[in-house]
CSV table of N, CA and C and ligand atoms in Angstrom, one decimal:
chain,number,residue,atom,x,y,z
A,841,MET,N,93.7,82.1,63.8
A,841,MET,CA,95.3,82.5,64.5
A,841,MET,C,94.4,82.1,66.1
A,842,GLU,N,95.3,82.2,66.6
A,842,GLU,CA,95.2,82.2,68.6
A,842,GLU,C,95.5,83.1,69.1
A,843,ILE,N,95.5,83.3,70.0
A,843,ILE,CA,95.6,84.6,70.5
A,843,ILE,C,95.7,83.8,72.8
A,844,PHE,N,97.2,84.7,72.9
A,844,PHE,CA,97.4,83.5,74.4
A,844,PHE,C,98.0,85.2,75.5
A,845,GLN,N,97.0,85.1,76.7
A,845,GLN,CA,97.7,86.2,77.4
A,845,GLN,C,98.6,86.1,79.1
A,846,ASP,N,99.6,86.5,79.2
A,846,ASP,CA,99.6,86.5,80.4
A,846,ASP,C,100.8,87.3,81.1
A,847,SER,N,101.1,87.2,82.7
A,847,SER,CA,101.7,88.3,83.0
A,847,SER,C,102.5,87.8,84.3
A,848,PHE,N,103.4,88.8,84.5
A,848,PHE,CA,104.3,88.8,85.7
A,848,PHE,C,104.8,90.0,85.7
A,849,SER,N,105.4,89.3,87.4
A,849,SER,CA,105.9,90.9,87.6
A,849,SER,C,107.2,91.6,88.1
A,850,VAL,N,107.7,92.3,88.0
A,850,VAL,CA,109.1,92.6,88.2
A,850,VAL,C,109.4,93.3,89.2
A,851,SER,N,110.2,93.3,89.5
A,851,SER,CA,110.9,94.5,91.2
A,851,SER,C,112.1,94.5,90.9
A,852,SER,N,112.4,96.0,91.3
A,852,SER,CA,113.6,96.8,91.1
A,852,SER,C,114.4,97.1,92.6
A,853,ASN,N,115.4,97.4,92.4
A,853,ASN,CA,115.2,98.1,93.9
A,853,ASN,C,116.3,99.5,93.5
A,854,ARG,N,116.1,100.5,92.6
A,854,ARG,CA,116.7,101.7,92.6
A,854,ARG,C,115.5,102.6,91.8
A,855,ARG,N,115.8,103.9,92.2
A,855,ARG,CA,114.7,104.8,91.7
A,855,ARG,C,114.8,104.5,90.3
A,856,CYS,N,115.9,104.6,89.5
A,856,CYS,CA,115.7,103.9,87.9
A,856,CYS,C,116.3,103.0,87.5
A,857,GLN,N,115.8,101.8,86.9
A,857,GLN,CA,116.6,100.4,86.7
A,857,GLN,C,116.0,100.0,85.5
A,858,MET,N,116.9,99.2,84.8
A,858,MET,CA,116.2,98.7,83.5
A,858,MET,C,116.7,97.2,83.6
A,859,VAL,N,115.7,96.7,83.8
A,859,VAL,CA,115.5,95.1,84.4
A,859,VAL,C,115.2,93.9,82.8
A,860,ASP,N,116.8,93.2,82.8
A,860,ASP,CA,116.1,92.5,81.1
A,860,ASP,C,115.2,91.2,81.7
A,861,ILE,N,114.2,91.8,81.2
A,861,ILE,CA,113.0,90.1,81.2
A,861,ILE,C,113.1,89.1,80.2
A,862,THR,N,113.7,89.5,79.4
A,862,THR,CA,113.9,88.7,77.5
A,862,THR,C,113.3,86.9,77.8
A,863,ALA,N,113.9,86.0,79.4
A,863,ALA,CA,114.2,84.9,79.5
A,863,ALA,C,112.0,85.0,79.8
A,864,GLU,N,111.8,85.6,80.3
A,864,GLU,CA,110.8,85.8,81.3
A,864,GLU,C,109.6,86.0,80.0
A,865,VAL,N,109.3,87.1,78.5
A,865,VAL,CA,108.8,87.2,78.2
A,865,VAL,C,108.6,85.8,77.1
A,866,GLN,N,109.5,85.1,76.8
A,866,GLN,CA,110.2,84.2,76.1
A,866,GLN,C,109.0,82.9,76.9
A,867,SER,N,109.6,82.7,78.2
A,867,SER,CA,108.9,82.0,78.5
A,867,SER,C,107.4,81.7,78.5
A,868,VAL,N,106.8,82.6,78.6
A,868,VAL,CA,105.9,83.2,77.8
A,868,VAL,C,105.0,82.4,77.1
A,869,ILE,N,106.3,82.8,75.9
A,869,ILE,CA,105.9,82.5,74.3
A,869,ILE,C,105.5,80.9,74.5
A,870,GLN,N,106.7,80.3,75.4
A,870,GLN,CA,106.4,78.8,75.5
A,870,GLN,C,105.4,78.2,75.4
A,871,LYS,N,104.7,79.0,76.7
A,871,LYS,CA,104.1,78.0,77.6
A,871,LYS,C,102.5,78.7,76.2
A,872,SER,N,102.7,79.3,75.5
A,872,SER,CA,101.7,80.0,74.7
A,872,SER,C,101.1,78.9,73.7
A,873,GLY,N,102.5,78.0,73.4
A,873,GLY,CA,102.1,77.3,72.2
A,873,GLY,C,102.4,77.3,70.5
A,874,ILE,N,102.2,78.7,70.6
A,874,ILE,CA,102.3,79.4,69.2
A,874,ILE,C,103.8,79.9,68.5
A,875,ARG,N,104.2,79.0,67.5
A,875,ARG,CA,105.1,78.9,67.0
A,875,ARG,C,105.1,79.9,66.2
A,876,ASN,N,104.3,81.2,65.9
A,876,ASN,CA,104.8,81.4,64.5
A,876,ASN,C,104.1,82.9,64.8
A,877,GLY,N,104.5,84.4,65.3
A,877,GLY,CA,103.5,85.3,64.8
A,877,GLY,C,104.1,86.7,65.5
A,878,GLU,N,103.3,87.1,66.7
A,878,GLU,CA,104.0,88.2,67.5
A,878,GLU,C,103.7,88.8,68.7
A,879,ALA,N,104.3,89.0,69.6
A,879,ALA,CA,104.2,89.3,70.9
A,879,ALA,C,104.1,90.9,71.1
A,880,THR,N,103.4,91.6,72.0
A,880,THR,CA,103.0,92.1,72.8
A,880,THR,C,103.3,92.3,74.1
A,881,VAL,N,104.3,93.6,74.5
A,881,VAL,CA,104.9,93.1,75.7
A,881,VAL,C,104.3,94.7,76.2
A,882,TYR,N,103.6,94.3,78.0
A,882,TYR,CA,102.6,95.8,77.7
A,882,TYR,C,102.6,96.2,79.4
A,883,THR,N,103.3,97.1,79.8
A,883,THR,CA,103.3,97.6,81.0
A,883,THR,C,102.1,98.6,81.4
A,884,PRO,N,101.4,98.2,82.6
A,884,PRO,CA,100.2,99.3,82.7
A,884,PRO,C,100.8,100.6,83.8
A,885,HIS,N,101.9,101.2,83.7
A,885,HIS,CA,102.1,101.7,84.5
A,885,HIS,C,102.2,103.2,84.0
A,886,THR,N,102.3,104.6,84.6
A,886,THR,CA,102.9,105.8,84.7
A,886,THR,C,103.7,105.7,84.3
A,887,THR,N,104.5,105.6,85.4
A,887,THR,CA,105.8,105.8,85.6
A,887,THR,C,106.8,104.4,85.0
A,888,ALA,N,106.4,104.1,84.1
A,888,ALA,CA,107.3,102.7,83.9
A,888,ALA,C,107.6,102.8,82.7
A,889,ALA,N,108.1,101.8,81.9
A,889,ALA,CA,108.5,101.7,80.5
A,889,ALA,C,108.4,100.9,79.6
A,890,ILE,N,108.7,100.2,78.4
A,890,ILE,CA,109.1,98.7,77.9
A,890,ILE,C,110.2,99.3,77.0
A,891,THR,N,111.5,98.7,76.8
A,891,THR,CA,112.1,99.1,75.5
A,891,THR,C,112.8,97.9,75.3
A,892,ILE,N,113.4,98.0,74.1
A,892,ILE,CA,114.5,97.2,73.5
A,892,ILE,C,115.6,97.5,73.2
A,893,ASN,N,116.7,96.7,73.3
A,893,ASN,CA,118.1,97.7,73.2
A,893,ASN,C,119.4,96.7,73.9
A,894,GLU,N,120.6,97.1,73.7
A,894,GLU,CA,121.9,95.9,74.5
A,894,GLU,C,121.3,95.3,75.3
A,895,ASN,N,121.6,93.7,75.5
A,895,ASN,CA,122.0,93.1,76.9
A,895,ASN,C,122.8,92.5,76.7
A,896,ALA,N,123.5,92.9,75.8
A,896,ALA,CA,125.4,92.2,76.2
A,896,ALA,C,126.4,92.8,77.2
A,897,ASP,N,126.3,94.3,77.2
A,897,ASP,CA,127.1,95.2,77.5
A,897,ASP,C,126.2,96.0,78.8
A,898,PRO,N,126.2,95.6,80.0
A,898,PRO,CA,124.9,96.5,80.6
A,898,PRO,C,125.9,98.0,81.3
A,899,ASP,N,127.0,98.3,80.3
A,899,ASP,CA,127.2,99.6,80.2
A,899,ASP,C,126.4,100.2,79.1
A,900,VAL,N,125.7,100.0,78.5
A,900,VAL,CA,124.5,100.8,78.0
A,900,VAL,C,123.6,101.1,78.7
A,901,MET,N,122.6,99.8,79.8
A,901,MET,CA,122.2,100.6,80.1
A,901,MET,C,121.9,101.3,80.8
A,902,HIS,N,123.2,101.4,81.7
A,902,HIS,CA,123.5,102.6,82.4
A,902,HIS,C,124.2,103.5,81.4
A,903,ASP,N,124.2,103.7,81.1
A,903,ASP,CA,124.4,104.8,80.0
A,903,ASP,C,123.1,106.0,79.3
A,904,ILE,N,122.5,104.3,79.1
A,904,ILE,CA,120.7,105.1,78.9
A,904,ILE,C,120.2,106.0,80.1
A,905,LEU,N,120.2,105.6,81.2
A,905,LEU,CA,119.8,105.9,82.3
A,905,LEU,C,120.1,107.3,82.3
A,906,LEU,N,121.7,106.9,82.0
A,906,LEU,CA,122.7,108.5,82.7
A,906,LEU,C,121.8,109.6,82.4
A,907,THR,N,121.9,109.5,80.3
A,907,THR,CA,121.3,110.1,79.8
A,907,THR,C,120.2,110.7,80.1
A,908,LEU,N,119.2,109.8,80.4
A,908,LEU,CA,117.8,110.6,80.7
A,908,LEU,C,117.4,111.0,81.6
A,909,GLU,N,118.5,110.6,82.9
A,909,GLU,CA,118.4,111.6,84.3
A,909,GLU,C,119.3,113.2,84.3
A,910,GLU,N,120.0,113.4,82.7
A,910,GLU,CA,120.7,114.4,83.0
A,910,GLU,C,119.6,115.3,82.0
A,911,THR,N,119.2,114.6,80.9
A,911,THR,CA,117.9,115.1,80.3
A,911,THR,C,116.6,115.4,80.9
A,912,PHE,N,116.2,114.8,81.6
A,912,PHE,CA,114.9,115.0,82.6
A,912,PHE,C,115.6,115.3,84.1
A,913,PRO,N,116.1,115.7,84.5
A,913,PRO,CA,116.2,115.9,86.2
A,913,PRO,C,114.6,115.6,87.0
A,914,LYS,N,115.0,115.0,88.0
A,914,LYS,CA,113.6,114.7,88.8
A,914,LYS,C,113.5,116.3,90.0
A,915,ASN,N,114.4,117.0,89.8
A,915,ASN,CA,114.1,118.6,90.4
A,915,ASN,C,114.2,119.9,89.3
A,916,ARG,N,113.5,119.8,88.2
A,916,ARG,CA,113.6,120.1,87.8
A,916,ARG,C,112.5,121.7,87.5
A,917,SER,N,113.2,123.4,87.6
A,917,SER,CA,112.0,123.7,88.3
A,917,SER,C,110.6,123.8,87.2
A,918,GLY,N,109.9,124.4,87.8
A,918,GLY,CA,108.2,125.2,86.8
A,918,GLY,C,107.3,123.2,86.7
A,919,TYR,N,107.5,122.3,87.4
A,919,TYR,CA,107.0,121.1,87.2
A,919,TYR,C,106.0,121.4,88.1
A,920,LYS,N,104.6,121.1,87.8
A,920,LYS,CA,103.3,121.0,88.5
A,920,LYS,C,103.0,120.1,89.4
A,921,HIS,N,102.9,119.0,88.9
A,921,HIS,CA,102.4,117.7,89.5
A,921,HIS,C,102.8,117.6,91.1
A,922,ASN,N,101.6,117.3,92.2
A,922,ASN,CA,102.5,117.5,93.4
A,922,ASN,C,102.9,116.3,93.8
A,923,GLU,N,103.7,115.0,93.2
A,923,GLU,CA,103.8,113.6,93.3
A,923,GLU,C,105.5,113.7,93.5
A,924,GLY,N,105.9,115.0,93.0
A,924,GLY,CA,107.2,114.7,92.4
A,924,GLY,C,107.8,114.0,91.7
A,925,ASN,N,107.2,113.4,91.0
A,925,ASN,CA,107.9,112.4,90.3
A,925,ASN,C,107.4,112.4,88.7
A,926,SER,N,107.3,114.3,88.4
A,926,SER,CA,106.8,114.4,86.8
A,926,SER,C,108.0,113.9,85.6
A,927,ASP,N,109.2,113.6,86.5
A,927,ASP,CA,110.2,113.6,85.1
A,927,ASP,C,110.2,111.8,84.8
A,928,SER,N,109.7,110.7,86.5
A,928,SER,CA,109.2,109.7,85.4
A,928,SER,C,108.0,109.6,84.9
A,929,HIS,N,107.5,110.3,85.6
A,929,HIS,CA,106.1,110.0,83.6
A,929,HIS,C,106.4,110.8,82.2
A,930,VAL,N,107.1,111.7,82.3
A,930,VAL,CA,107.4,112.2,81.4
A,930,VAL,C,108.9,111.0,80.8
A,931,LYS,N,109.5,110.7,81.2
A,931,LYS,CA,110.2,109.6,81.0
A,931,LYS,C,109.4,108.0,80.4
A,932,SER,N,108.2,107.9,81.0
A,932,SER,CA,108.0,106.8,80.9
A,932,SER,C,107.2,107.1,79.7
A,933,SER,N,106.5,108.3,79.2
A,933,SER,CA,105.5,108.6,78.2
A,933,SER,C,106.8,108.6,76.4
A,934,LEU,N,108.1,109.2,77.1
A,934,LEU,CA,108.9,109.1,76.2
A,934,LEU,C,109.5,107.9,75.7
A,935,VAL,N,109.8,106.7,76.4
A,935,VAL,CA,110.0,105.3,76.4
A,935,VAL,C,109.4,104.9,75.3
A,936,GLY,N,108.1,104.9,76.6
A,936,GLY,CA,107.0,103.7,75.9
A,936,GLY,C,106.7,102.5,76.6
A,937,CYS,N,105.1,102.5,77.0
A,937,CYS,CA,104.5,101.2,78.1
A,937,CYS,C,104.2,99.8,77.2
A,938,SER,N,104.9,100.0,75.7
A,938,SER,CA,105.0,98.7,75.0
A,938,SER,C,106.1,98.2,74.1
A,939,GLU,N,106.2,96.9,73.3
A,939,GLU,CA,106.6,97.0,72.8
A,939,GLU,C,106.5,95.6,72.0
A,940,HIS,N,106.7,95.4,70.6
A,940,HIS,CA,106.0,94.6,69.8
A,940,HIS,C,107.6,93.8,69.1
A,941,VAL,N,107.3,92.4,69.2
A,941,VAL,CA,108.5,91.8,68.3
A,941,VAL,C,107.7,90.6,68.2
A,942,LEU,N,108.5,90.2,66.7
A,942,LEU,CA,108.4,88.6,65.9
A,942,LEU,C,108.9,87.7,66.3
A,943,ILE,N,107.8,86.5,66.1
A,943,ILE,CA,108.4,85.0,66.8
A,943,ILE,C,108.2,84.1,66.0
A,944,SER,N,109.3,83.6,65.4
A,944,SER,CA,109.4,82.7,64.4
A,944,SER,C,110.3,81.3,65.2
A,945,GLY,N,109.5,80.4,64.9
A,945,GLY,CA,109.7,79.2,65.6
A,945,GLY,C,110.0,79.0,66.8
A,946,THR,N,108.9,79.3,67.5
A,946,THR,CA,108.7,80.0,69.1
A,946,THR,C,109.7,80.0,70.0
A,947,ARG,N,110.8,81.3,69.0
A,947,ARG,CA,111.5,82.6,69.2
A,947,ARG,C,111.2,83.2,69.2
A,948,LEU,N,112.0,84.6,70.2
A,948,LEU,CA,111.4,85.8,69.9
A,948,LEU,C,112.8,85.9,68.6
A,949,SER,N,112.4,87.0,67.9
A,949,SER,CA,113.2,87.4,66.7
A,949,SER,C,114.0,88.2,66.7
A,950,LEU,N,114.6,88.4,68.2
A,950,LEU,CA,115.7,89.3,68.9
A,950,LEU,C,117.2,89.4,68.0
A,951,GLY,N,117.6,90.3,67.6
A,951,GLY,CA,119.5,90.3,67.3
A,951,GLY,C,119.6,89.5,67.9
A,952,THR,N,121.0,89.6,68.0
A,952,THR,CA,122.6,88.9,68.7
A,952,THR,C,122.2,89.5,69.9
A,953,TRP,N,122.3,90.9,70.1
A,953,TRP,CA,122.8,91.6,71.0
A,953,TRP,C,121.4,92.6,71.6
A,954,GLN,N,120.3,92.1,71.3
A,954,GLN,CA,118.8,92.8,71.8
A,954,GLN,C,118.8,92.1,73.1
A,955,GLY,N,118.1,92.2,73.9
A,955,GLY,CA,117.4,91.8,75.2
A,955,GLY,C,115.5,93.4,75.1
A,956,ILE,N,114.6,92.3,75.8
A,956,ILE,CA,113.8,93.6,76.1
A,956,ILE,C,113.9,93.5,77.7
A,957,PHE,N,113.8,95.2,77.8
A,957,PHE,CA,113.8,95.1,78.8
A,957,PHE,C,112.9,96.0,79.8
A,958,PHE,N,112.2,95.9,81.2
A,958,PHE,CA,111.7,96.5,82.0
A,958,PHE,C,112.5,98.0,82.1
A,959,CYS,N,112.2,99.4,82.1
A,959,CYS,CA,112.2,100.3,83.1
A,959,CYS,C,111.8,100.7,83.9
A,960,GLU,N,111.7,101.0,85.1
A,960,GLU,CA,111.1,101.7,86.4
A,960,GLU,C,112.1,102.7,86.6
A,961,PHE,N,111.4,104.0,86.6
A,961,PHE,CA,111.5,105.6,86.6
A,961,PHE,C,110.9,105.6,87.8
A,962,ASP,N,110.4,104.9,89.0
A,962,ASP,CA,109.5,105.8,89.9
A,962,ASP,C,110.2,104.4,90.7
A,963,GLY,N,111.0,103.7,91.0
A,963,GLY,CA,110.9,102.5,92.1
A,963,GLY,C,111.6,102.8,93.5
A,964,PRO,N,111.9,102.4,93.9
A,964,PRO,CA,112.0,100.8,94.0
A,964,PRO,C,110.6,100.3,94.3
A,965,ARG,N,109.7,99.6,93.6
A,965,ARG,CA,108.8,98.8,94.3
A,965,ARG,C,108.7,97.7,92.7
A,966,SER,N,107.4,97.0,92.7
A,966,SER,CA,106.8,95.8,92.1
A,966,SER,C,105.7,96.1,90.8
A,967,ARG,N,106.1,95.8,89.9
A,967,ARG,CA,105.3,96.2,88.9
A,967,ARG,C,105.1,95.5,87.9
A,968,LYS,N,103.8,95.5,87.2
A,968,LYS,CA,103.0,94.3,86.4
A,968,LYS,C,103.6,94.3,84.7
A,969,VAL,N,103.8,93.2,84.3
A,969,VAL,CA,103.9,93.2,82.9
A,969,VAL,C,103.3,92.1,82.3
A,970,PHE,N,102.5,92.6,80.9
A,970,PHE,CA,101.8,91.7,80.5
A,970,PHE,C,102.2,91.3,79.2
A,971,VAL,N,102.0,90.3,79.0
A,971,VAL,CA,102.3,90.0,77.3
A,971,VAL,C,101.2,88.9,76.9
A,972,GLN,N,100.9,89.3,75.5
A,972,GLN,CA,99.9,88.6,74.7
A,972,GLN,C,100.4,88.3,73.2
A,973,VAL,N,100.2,87.0,73.3
A,973,VAL,CA,101.0,86.0,72.1
A,973,VAL,C,99.9,86.2,71.0
A,974,ARG,N,99.8,86.2,69.5
A,974,ARG,CA,98.9,86.4,68.4
A,974,ARG,C,99.5,85.5,67.7
A,975,GLY,N,99.1,84.4,66.5
A,975,GLY,CA,100.0,83.6,65.7
A,975,GLY,C,99.2,81.9,65.7
A,976,GLN,N,99.9,81.4,65.2
A,976,GLN,CA,99.6,80.1,65.0
A,976,GLN,C,100.8,79.1,65.7
B,2288,LIG,ZN1,102.9,111.2,89.4
C-alpha cells in the first residue's frame, strides 16, 4: 500500500460559506498516482468543516447554511467563549473536520450529484485542507 499526502488552501469571502473542493481533491489523487484505495480529506481548524453533499444545485448549500444559522445563531444567550464565535465551533464539531472517499480507477467514487465541500463557519479567511491518499 502506498500513502501520499498533499494540501491546498481555500479562501472564503463570507462568514459562513460552502466551497466546492471536489476538483482540488481529485487533482491530489491524480498527483498521487494511486489507482484504487481511499482518500481522507481533513481540515485542521476548529471553526471549519468538511462535508459531502449535492453540488448540482447551489440552493442546497444555501439551505444547509440557512438551517445551521437558524439552529445555531451567532448571538445565542448563554455562550461563554469570549471570541464571540461559539456558533462556529459548534457547527465545526457537528459537521466534522474530515470525510473519507473511496477511489476507483484514479477517480473519486462520488455519486452523480455529490461533491466535497469545505465549510467555512468563521470567515472570510484562508484555510488549509489536507488530503491523504492510501492505496495502490
Ligand atoms: Zn473561538
